[in-house]
XYZ file of C-alpha atoms in Angstrom:
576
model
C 37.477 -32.316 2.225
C 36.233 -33.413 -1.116
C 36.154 -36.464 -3.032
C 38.982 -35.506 -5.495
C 41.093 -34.936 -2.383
C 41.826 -38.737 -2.207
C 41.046 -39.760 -5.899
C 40.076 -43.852 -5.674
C 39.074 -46.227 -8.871
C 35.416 -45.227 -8.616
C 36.159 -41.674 -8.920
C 34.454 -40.911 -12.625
C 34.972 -37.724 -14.679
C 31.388 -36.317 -13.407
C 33.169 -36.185 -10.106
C 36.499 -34.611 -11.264
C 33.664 -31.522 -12.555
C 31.823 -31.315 -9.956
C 35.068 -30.981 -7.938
C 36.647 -28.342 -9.921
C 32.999 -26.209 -10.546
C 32.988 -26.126 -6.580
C 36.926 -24.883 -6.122
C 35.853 -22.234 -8.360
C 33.039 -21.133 -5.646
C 29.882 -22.421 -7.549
C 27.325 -23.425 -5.318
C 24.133 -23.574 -7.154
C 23.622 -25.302 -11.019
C 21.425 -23.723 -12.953
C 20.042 -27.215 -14.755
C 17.466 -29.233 -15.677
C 19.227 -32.884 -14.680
C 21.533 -33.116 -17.608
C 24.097 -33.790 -18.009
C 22.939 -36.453 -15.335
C 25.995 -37.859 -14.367
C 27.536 -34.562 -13.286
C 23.994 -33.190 -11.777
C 24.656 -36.513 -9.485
C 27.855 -35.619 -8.268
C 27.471 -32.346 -7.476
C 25.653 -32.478 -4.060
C 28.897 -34.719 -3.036
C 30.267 -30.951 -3.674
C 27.893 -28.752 -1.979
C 26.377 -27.746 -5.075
C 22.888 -27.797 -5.660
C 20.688 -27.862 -8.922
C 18.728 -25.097 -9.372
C 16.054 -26.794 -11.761
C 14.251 -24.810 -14.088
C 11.497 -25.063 -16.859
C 13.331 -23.567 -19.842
C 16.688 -23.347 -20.728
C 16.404 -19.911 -21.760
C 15.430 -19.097 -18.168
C 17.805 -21.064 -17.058
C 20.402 -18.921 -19.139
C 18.775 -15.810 -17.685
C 18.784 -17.086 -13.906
C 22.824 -17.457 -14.265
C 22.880 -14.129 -16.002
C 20.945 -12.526 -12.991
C 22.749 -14.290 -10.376
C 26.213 -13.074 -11.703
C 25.266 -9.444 -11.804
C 24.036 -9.288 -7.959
C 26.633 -12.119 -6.806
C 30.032 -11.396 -8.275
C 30.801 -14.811 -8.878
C 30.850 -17.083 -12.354
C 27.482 -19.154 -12.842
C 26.990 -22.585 -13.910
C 23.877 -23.279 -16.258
C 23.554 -26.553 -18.068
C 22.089 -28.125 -21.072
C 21.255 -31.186 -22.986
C 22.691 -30.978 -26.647
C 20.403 -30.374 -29.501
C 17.078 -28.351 -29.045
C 17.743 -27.768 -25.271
C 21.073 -25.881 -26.247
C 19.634 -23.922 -28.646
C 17.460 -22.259 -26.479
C 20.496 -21.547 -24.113
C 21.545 -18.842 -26.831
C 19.103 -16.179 -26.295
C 20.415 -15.847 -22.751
C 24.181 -16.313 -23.963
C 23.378 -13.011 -26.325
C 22.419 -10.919 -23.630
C 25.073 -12.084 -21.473
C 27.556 -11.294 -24.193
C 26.340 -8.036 -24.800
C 25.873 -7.408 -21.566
C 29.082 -8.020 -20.382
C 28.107 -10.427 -18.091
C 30.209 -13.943 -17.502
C 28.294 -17.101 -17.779
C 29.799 -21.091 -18.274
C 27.489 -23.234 -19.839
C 28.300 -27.072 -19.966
C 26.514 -28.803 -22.705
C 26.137 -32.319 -23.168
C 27.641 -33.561 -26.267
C 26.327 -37.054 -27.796
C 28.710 -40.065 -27.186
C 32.538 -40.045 -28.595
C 32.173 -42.673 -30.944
C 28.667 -41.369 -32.225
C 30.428 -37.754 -33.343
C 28.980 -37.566 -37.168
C 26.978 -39.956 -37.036
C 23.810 -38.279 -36.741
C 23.115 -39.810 -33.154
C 20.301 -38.017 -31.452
C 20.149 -34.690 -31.222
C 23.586 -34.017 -32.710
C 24.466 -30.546 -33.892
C 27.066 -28.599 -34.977
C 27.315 -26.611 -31.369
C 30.690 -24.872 -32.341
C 28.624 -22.668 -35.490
C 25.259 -22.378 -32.817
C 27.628 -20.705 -29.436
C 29.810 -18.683 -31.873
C 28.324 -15.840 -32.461
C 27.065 -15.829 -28.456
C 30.147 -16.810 -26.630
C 33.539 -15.480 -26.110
C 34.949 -18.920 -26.054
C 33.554 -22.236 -27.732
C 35.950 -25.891 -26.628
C 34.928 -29.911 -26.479
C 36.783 -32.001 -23.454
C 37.307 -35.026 -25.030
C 39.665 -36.207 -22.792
C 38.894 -37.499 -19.212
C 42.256 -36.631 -17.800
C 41.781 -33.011 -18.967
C 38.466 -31.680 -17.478
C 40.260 -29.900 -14.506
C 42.046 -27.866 -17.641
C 39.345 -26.967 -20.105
C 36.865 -26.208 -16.707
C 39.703 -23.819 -15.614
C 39.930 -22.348 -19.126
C 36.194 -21.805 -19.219
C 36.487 -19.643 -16.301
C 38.899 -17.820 -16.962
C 37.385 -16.906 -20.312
C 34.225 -15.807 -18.828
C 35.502 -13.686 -16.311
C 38.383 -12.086 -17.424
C 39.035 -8.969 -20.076
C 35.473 -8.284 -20.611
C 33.464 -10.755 -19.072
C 30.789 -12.932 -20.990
C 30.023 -16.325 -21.448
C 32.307 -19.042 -22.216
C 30.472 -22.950 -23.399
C 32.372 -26.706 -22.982
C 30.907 -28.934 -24.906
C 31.235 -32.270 -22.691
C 30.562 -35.473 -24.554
C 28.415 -37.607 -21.870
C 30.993 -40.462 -21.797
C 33.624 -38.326 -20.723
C 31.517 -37.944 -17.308
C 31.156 -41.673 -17.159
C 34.774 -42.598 -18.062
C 37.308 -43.224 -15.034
C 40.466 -40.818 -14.821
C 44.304 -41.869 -14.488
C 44.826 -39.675 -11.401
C 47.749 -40.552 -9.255
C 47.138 -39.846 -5.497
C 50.292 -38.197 -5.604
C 49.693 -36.321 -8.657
C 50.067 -32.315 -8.044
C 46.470 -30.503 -8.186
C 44.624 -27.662 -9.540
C 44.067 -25.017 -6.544
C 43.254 -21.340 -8.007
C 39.536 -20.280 -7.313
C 38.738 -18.132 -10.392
C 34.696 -17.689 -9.756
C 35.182 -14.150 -9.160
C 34.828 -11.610 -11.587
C 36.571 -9.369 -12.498
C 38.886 -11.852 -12.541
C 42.322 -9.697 -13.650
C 42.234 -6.303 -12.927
C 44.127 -4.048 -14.798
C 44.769 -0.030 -14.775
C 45.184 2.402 -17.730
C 48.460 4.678 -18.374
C 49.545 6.774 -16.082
C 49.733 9.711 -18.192
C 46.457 9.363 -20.053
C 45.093 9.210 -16.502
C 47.102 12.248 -15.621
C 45.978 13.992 -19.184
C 42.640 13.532 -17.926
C 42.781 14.592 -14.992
C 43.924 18.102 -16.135
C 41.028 17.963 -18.981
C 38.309 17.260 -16.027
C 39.864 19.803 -14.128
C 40.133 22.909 -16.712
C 36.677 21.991 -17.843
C 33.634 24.878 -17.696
C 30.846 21.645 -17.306
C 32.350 18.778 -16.785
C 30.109 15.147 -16.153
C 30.814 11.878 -15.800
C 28.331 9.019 -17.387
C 28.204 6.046 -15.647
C 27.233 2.543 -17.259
C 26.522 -0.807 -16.058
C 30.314 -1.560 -16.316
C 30.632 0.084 -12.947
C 28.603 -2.768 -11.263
C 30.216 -5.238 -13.319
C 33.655 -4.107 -11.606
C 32.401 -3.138 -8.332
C 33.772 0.458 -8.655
C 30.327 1.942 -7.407
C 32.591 3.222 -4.193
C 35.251 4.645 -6.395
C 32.790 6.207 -8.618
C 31.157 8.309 -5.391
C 34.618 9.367 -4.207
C 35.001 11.209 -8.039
C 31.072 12.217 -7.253
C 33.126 13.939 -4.055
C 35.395 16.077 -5.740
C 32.648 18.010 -7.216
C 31.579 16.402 -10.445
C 27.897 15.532 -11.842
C 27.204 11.906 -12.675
C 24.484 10.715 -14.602
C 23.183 6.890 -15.519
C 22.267 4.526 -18.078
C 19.748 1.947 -17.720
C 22.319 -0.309 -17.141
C 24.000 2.115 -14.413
C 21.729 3.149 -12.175
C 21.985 2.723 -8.898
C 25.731 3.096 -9.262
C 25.485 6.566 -7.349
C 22.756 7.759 -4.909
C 20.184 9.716 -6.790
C 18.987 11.714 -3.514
C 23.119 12.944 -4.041
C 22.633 16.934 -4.828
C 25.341 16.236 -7.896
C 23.196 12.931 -9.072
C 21.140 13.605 -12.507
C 19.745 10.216 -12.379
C 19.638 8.045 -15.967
C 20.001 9.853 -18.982
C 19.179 8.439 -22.492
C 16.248 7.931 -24.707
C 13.594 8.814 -22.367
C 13.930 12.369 -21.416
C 10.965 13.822 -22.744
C 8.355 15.832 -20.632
C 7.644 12.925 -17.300
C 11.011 12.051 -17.392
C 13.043 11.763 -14.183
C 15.904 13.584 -16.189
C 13.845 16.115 -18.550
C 14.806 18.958 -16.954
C 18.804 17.792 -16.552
C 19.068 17.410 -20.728
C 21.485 20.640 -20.870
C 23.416 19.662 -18.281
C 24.064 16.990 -20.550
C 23.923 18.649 -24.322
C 26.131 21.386 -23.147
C 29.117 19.724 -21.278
C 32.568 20.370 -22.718
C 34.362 17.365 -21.007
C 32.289 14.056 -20.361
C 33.847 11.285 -18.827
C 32.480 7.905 -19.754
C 32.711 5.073 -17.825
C 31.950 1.100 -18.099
C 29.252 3.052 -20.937
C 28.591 1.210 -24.386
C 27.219 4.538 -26.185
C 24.191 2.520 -27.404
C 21.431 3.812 -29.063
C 19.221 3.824 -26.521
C 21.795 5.436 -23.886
C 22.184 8.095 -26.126
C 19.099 8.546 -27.942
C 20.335 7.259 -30.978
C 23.274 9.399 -30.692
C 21.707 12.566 -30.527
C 21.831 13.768 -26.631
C 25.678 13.483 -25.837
C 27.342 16.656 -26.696
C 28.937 17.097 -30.432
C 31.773 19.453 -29.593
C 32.743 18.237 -26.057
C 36.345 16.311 -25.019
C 35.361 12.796 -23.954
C 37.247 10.543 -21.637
C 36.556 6.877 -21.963
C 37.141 4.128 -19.186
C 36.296 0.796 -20.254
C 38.074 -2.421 -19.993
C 36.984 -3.478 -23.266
C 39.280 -1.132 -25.672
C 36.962 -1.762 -28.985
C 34.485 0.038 -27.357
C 36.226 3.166 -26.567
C 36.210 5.864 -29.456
C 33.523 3.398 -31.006
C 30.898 6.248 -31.176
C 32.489 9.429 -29.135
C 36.533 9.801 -30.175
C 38.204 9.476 -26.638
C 40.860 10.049 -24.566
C 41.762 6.587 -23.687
C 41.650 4.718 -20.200
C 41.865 1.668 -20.893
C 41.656 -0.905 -17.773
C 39.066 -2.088 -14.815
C 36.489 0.867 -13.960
C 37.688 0.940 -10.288
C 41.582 1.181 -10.445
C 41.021 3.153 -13.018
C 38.646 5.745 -10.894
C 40.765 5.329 -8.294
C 43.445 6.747 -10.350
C 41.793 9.052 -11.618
C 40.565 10.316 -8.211
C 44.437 10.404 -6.652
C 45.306 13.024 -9.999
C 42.516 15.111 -9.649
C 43.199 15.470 -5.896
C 46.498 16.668 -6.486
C 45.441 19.101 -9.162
C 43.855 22.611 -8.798
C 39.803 21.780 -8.687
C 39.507 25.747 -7.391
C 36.684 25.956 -10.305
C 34.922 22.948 -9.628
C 34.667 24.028 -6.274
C 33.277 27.201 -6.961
C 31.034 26.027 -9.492
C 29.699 23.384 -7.128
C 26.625 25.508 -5.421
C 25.485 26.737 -7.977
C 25.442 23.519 -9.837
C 23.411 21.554 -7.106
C 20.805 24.323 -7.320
C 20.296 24.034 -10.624
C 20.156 20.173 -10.141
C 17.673 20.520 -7.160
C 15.439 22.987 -9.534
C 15.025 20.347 -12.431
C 14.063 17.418 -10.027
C 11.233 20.153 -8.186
C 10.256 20.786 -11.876
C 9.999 17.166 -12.755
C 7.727 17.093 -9.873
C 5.296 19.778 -10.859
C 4.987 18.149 -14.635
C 3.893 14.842 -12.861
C 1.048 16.519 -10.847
C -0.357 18.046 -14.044
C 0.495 14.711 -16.647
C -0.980 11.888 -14.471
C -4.431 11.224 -13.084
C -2.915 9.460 -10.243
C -6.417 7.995 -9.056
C -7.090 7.109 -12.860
C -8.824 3.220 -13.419
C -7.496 0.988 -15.367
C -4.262 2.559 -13.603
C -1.505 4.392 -14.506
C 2.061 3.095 -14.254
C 3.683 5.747 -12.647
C 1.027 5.440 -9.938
C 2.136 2.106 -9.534
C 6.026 2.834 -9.357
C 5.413 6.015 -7.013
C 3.619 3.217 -4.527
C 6.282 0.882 -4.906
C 9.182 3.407 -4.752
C 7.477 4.922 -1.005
C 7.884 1.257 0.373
C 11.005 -0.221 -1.465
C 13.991 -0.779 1.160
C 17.493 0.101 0.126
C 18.307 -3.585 0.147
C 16.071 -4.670 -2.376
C 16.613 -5.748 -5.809
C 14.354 -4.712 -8.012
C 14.341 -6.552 -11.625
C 12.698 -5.129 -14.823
C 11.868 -7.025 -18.265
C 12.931 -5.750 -21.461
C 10.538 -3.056 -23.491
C 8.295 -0.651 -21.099
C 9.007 -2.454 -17.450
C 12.754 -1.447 -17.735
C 11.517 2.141 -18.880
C 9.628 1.863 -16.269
C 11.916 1.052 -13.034
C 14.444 3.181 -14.088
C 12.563 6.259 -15.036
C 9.918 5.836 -11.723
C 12.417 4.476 -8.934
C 14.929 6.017 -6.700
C 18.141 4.857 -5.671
C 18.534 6.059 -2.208
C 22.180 4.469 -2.145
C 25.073 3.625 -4.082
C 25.168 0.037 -4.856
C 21.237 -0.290 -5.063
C 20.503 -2.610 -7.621
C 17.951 -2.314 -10.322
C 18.339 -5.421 -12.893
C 17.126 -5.217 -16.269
C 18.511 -6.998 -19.765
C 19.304 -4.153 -21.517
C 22.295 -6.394 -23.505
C 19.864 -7.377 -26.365
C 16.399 -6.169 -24.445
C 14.783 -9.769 -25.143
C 11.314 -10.304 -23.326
C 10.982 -12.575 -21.190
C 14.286 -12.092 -18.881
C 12.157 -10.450 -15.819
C 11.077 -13.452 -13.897
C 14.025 -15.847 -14.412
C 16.414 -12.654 -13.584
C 13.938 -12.430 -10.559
C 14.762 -16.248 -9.500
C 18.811 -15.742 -10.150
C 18.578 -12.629 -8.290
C 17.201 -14.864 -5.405
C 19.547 -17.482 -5.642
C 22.144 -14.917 -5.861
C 21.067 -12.937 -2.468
C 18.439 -14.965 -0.643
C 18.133 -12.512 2.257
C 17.237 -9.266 -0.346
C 13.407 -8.373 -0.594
C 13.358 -9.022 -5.014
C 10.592 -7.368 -6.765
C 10.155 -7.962 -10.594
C 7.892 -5.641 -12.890
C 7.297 -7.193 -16.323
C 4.334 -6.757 -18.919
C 2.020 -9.284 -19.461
C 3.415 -9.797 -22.766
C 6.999 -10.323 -21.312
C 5.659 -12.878 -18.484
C 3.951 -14.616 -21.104
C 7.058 -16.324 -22.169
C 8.026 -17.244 -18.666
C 4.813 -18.261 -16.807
C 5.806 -22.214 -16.115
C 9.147 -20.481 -14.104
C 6.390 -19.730 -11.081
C 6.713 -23.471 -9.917
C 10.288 -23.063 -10.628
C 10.200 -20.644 -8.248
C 7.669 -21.986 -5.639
C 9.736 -25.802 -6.009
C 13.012 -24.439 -5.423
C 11.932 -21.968 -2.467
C 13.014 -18.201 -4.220
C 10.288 -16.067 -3.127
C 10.039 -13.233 -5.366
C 7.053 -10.352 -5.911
C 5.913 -10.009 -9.016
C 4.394 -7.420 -10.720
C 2.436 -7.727 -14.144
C 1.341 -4.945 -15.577
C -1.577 -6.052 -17.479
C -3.084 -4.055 -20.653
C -3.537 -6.870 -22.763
C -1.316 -4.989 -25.734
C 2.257 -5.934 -26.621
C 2.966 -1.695 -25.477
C 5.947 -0.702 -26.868
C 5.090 -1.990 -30.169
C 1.887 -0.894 -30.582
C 2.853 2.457 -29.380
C 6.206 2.774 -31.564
C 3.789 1.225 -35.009
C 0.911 4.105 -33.873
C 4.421 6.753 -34.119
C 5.661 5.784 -37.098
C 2.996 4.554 -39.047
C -0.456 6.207 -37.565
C -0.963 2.734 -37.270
C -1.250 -0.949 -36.054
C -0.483 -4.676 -36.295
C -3.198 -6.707 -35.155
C -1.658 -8.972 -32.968
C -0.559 -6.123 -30.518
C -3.797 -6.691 -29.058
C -3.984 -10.099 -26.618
C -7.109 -11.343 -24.787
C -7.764 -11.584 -21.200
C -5.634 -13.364 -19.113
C -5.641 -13.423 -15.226
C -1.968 -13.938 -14.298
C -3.456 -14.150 -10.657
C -5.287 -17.341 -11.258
C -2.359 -18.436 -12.884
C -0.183 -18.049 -10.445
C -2.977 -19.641 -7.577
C -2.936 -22.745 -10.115
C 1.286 -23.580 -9.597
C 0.631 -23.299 -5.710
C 1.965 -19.441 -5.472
C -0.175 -16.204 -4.603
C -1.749 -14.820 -7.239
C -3.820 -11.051 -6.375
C -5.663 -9.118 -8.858
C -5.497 -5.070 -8.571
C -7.828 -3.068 -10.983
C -8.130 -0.033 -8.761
C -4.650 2.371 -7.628
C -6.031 1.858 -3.983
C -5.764 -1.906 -3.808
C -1.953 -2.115 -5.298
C -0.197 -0.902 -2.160
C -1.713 -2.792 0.556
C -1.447 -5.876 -2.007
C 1.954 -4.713 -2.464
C 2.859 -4.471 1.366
C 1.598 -8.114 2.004
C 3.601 -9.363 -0.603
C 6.719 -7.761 0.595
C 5.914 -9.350 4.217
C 5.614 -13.117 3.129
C 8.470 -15.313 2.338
C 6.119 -17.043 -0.593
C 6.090 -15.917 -4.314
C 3.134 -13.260 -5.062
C 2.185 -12.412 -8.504
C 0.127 -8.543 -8.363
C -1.849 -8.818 -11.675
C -2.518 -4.872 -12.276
C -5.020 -3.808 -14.644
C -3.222 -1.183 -16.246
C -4.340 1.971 -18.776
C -3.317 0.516 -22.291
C -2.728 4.061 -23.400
C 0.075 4.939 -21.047
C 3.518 4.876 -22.236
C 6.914 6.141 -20.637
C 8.068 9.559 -21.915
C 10.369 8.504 -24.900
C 11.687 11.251 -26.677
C 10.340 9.759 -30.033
C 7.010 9.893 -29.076
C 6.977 12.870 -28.174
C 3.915 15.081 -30.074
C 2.870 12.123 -31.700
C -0.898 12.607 -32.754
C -1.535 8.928 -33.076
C -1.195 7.907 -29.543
C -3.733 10.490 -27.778
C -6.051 7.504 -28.618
């Protein structure tokens, strides 16, 4: 039983929030003590503050903890400069797909235009960030608009959805009757409304996939989003390849003999994939699901195949046709596989089935080949170390339960190019919505919040945890324990590396000087190691994993080493 149960005169707006965030299943507050009034209230709700250093962490944290938890995060904000930084993390969420409410203090009623402190204009700031933008100006009507928020963020295509709260509507008493009927829906869960597509474009594509020569199905982070990774395997079943994006992996088990593991921009010789690209360039009917077609995804729009049939799923129906003209399936990933699945099992799949041995050999030779290229391309006993070395170590010891998050730039290359997912429904995190830097620690911490009992490993660059470094005693003070990995080569990577491509060149503040994240990390009360030989990361590594204490592995790493992007591939400039 809560307050708002038995409303009485001391009952305040902050309370009537608090009340409504927790009948909507939100449990943790992703804050920094404003707006105060409702930060007060909400352990009378079983909610607790999750307090951290930046709001754009904060943002990130909520972004992070939706992904692994399936529920709608709360992260807060004071107006003016605080909100502002709350719409870096609002992008990626948006472009992500990812639902997020932010409540933002607004400045007093009667101060609106007055220029009280820290007044903006926070309508034109969220607009271009947000699916949905409102002000509660009325006491009586918080239940409403918090309802509304909700069901903004989590339904259609998810994303974020800000109330602007003017602080003396938290302070202000409502006129609630005792008798007066109440709000009961929970909608914290997301997908929120699940819809399928028409039956007879699912049955129209059902006879495409099953008259196709090389069909394959290319699976995108939408598949998490809409918890369809079980659906998705029971298509696997039938007899068709699936490959990833970024975003998708882990949505299928990459040990599966029809798995081709993440497909995009970084396919050239040392990638995972290299040796799967025809599969890929030559398939006459590709099925897309919960897939953007980004640029990076596709590598810039040059691996899917030009003359094939494509079959879109996405609940989002701007996005299907946006880059590939497709047959449309319009609706939530997993009634719509399921759908899918119950036509193609009542159709003739004689040729998929008799294509199917054949096909798994020819998958099984480009992952042995993949293997050979690595034994002649990396000195895996190399100093300052290599970071496939490092991912091969951490990919031998990483359980099936863990989550492993990546920062934008090299680190997501990284995890997704050097780690296996041994089951479907492993999760590998990285913001890949806008590709910001900065998002791998705070994703780390939401992560956390999100599944307390998962091992959570981060990898980020040292220019990435840069941005984020105060978030370690956000992490220590609110008791996440997370393993953190910097891979330290004092260069901003990816841009030095893309500038040497393009331009035989460099800018001069690629280059940082020496920092020793360990000490760092020793100074905010955490664990801080340094590894600058490949023998010391994996016992360092296996400690970590064993304590329930944040760790920060500072890893001296080879400055020269990049992931095998296609661009820069037989670029001159960066056998430096």
């Amino acid at each position: 039983m809560t307050v708002m149960d038995h409303p009485t005169a001391n009952t305040t707006g902050a309370h009537v929030m608090a009340a409504a965030l927790a009948r909507h299943g939100v449990t943790e507050i992703f804050g920094q003590s404003l707006p105060s009034a409702l930060i007060l209230a909400a352990p009378h709700y079983g909610i607790r503050q999750v307090g951290y250093r930046t709001e754009n962490g904060g943002a990130a944290m909520a972004d992070a903890y939706a992904r692994i938890s399936g529920r709608v995060p709360v992260v807060t904000a004071q107006n003016g400069p605080a909100a502002t930084l709350l719409v870096p993390g609002l992008a990626e969420a948006l472009k992500a797909s990812v639902p997020v409410v932010a409540i933002v203090q607004d400045v007093h009623r009667k101060f609106t235009d007055k220029n009280a402190f820290q007044e903006m204009d926070h309508f034109a700031l969220f607009g271009g960030v947000s699916k949905w933008v409102r002000r509660v100006a009325d006491v009586d009507r918080i239940d409403d608009y918090i309802d509304m928020a909700f069901t903004a963020a989590a339904s259609g295509r998810p994303g974020p959805a800000v109330l602007l709260v003017p602080l003396d509507v938290l302070d202000e008493r409502p006129e609630l009757a005792a008798d007066a009927p109440r709000r009961q829906a929970d909608l914290g869960v997301w997908p929120l409304d699940r819809m399928g597509a028409d039956p007879a474009c699912v049955a129209e594509a059902a006879k495409l996939i099953a008259g196709a020569k090389r069909p394959l199905v290319i699976a995108g982070g939408g598949v998490h989003g809409s918890q369809a990774v079980e659906a998705l395997g029971r298509l696997q079943e039938l007899g068709l390849p699936v490959a990833t994006t970024v975003m998708g992996k882990g949505t299928v088990a990459e040990t599966h003999p029809l798995s081709l593991g993440v497909v995009g921009y970084f396919m050239a010789p040392g990638g995972r994939a290299s040796h799967q690209r025809e599969l890929v360039t030559d398939a006459d009917v590709v099925l897309l699901v919960g897939n953007r077609t980004n640029q990076n995804g596709t590598d810039s729009w040059s691996l899917y195949p030009k003359g094939a049939r494509y079959i879109h799923i996405d609940i989002d129906g701007s996005e299907i046709g946006r880059n590939y003209e497709a047959l449309r399936l319009k609706g939530d990933a997993r009634l719509v596989l399921t759908q899918l699945r119950e036509a193609l099992e009542a159709a003739d799949l004689s040729a998929i089935h008799t294509r199917r041995p054949a096909l798994e050999t020819r998958i099984a030779e480009g992952r042995a080949a993949h293997e050979r290229d690595m034994e002649t391309l990396i000195d895996w006993d190399a100093a300052p170390i290599r970071p496939e070395r490092l991912m091969r170590d951490l990919d031998g010891v990483l359980p099936e339960t863990a989550i492993t998050v990546a920062d934008a730039s090299y680190s997501s290359i990284w995890i997704a190019n050097g780690l296996t997912a041994r089951r479907a429904g492993q999760r590998f995190l990285t913001p890949r919505g806008l590709a910001g830097l900065g998002w791998g620690l705070p994703f780390a911490l939401g992560a956390k919040a999100a599944s307390p009992d998962a091992p959570v490993v981060c990898l980020t660059g040292d220019g990435g945890f840069g941005h984020v470094w105060g978030e370690l005693e956000t992490a220590r003070r609110m008791k996440l324990p997370v393993v953190v990995i910097v891979l330290n080569n004092q260069i901003l990577g990816y841009q030095k590396h893309a500038e040497l491509s393009l331009f035989g060149d460099h800018t001069d503040v690629v280059h940082f000087t020496a920092v020793d994240h360990a000490a760092i990390a020793r100074a905010v009360g955490c664990n801080g190691v340094r590894v600058e030989t490949p023998d010391q990361f994996l016992p360092a590594l296996e400690e970590a994993m064993g304590k329930a204490e944040v760790t920060v592995i500072d890893v001296v790493t080879d400055e020269r080493a990049h992931p095998p992007v296609t661009v820069f591939q037989g670029k001159e400039a960066l056998d430096y």
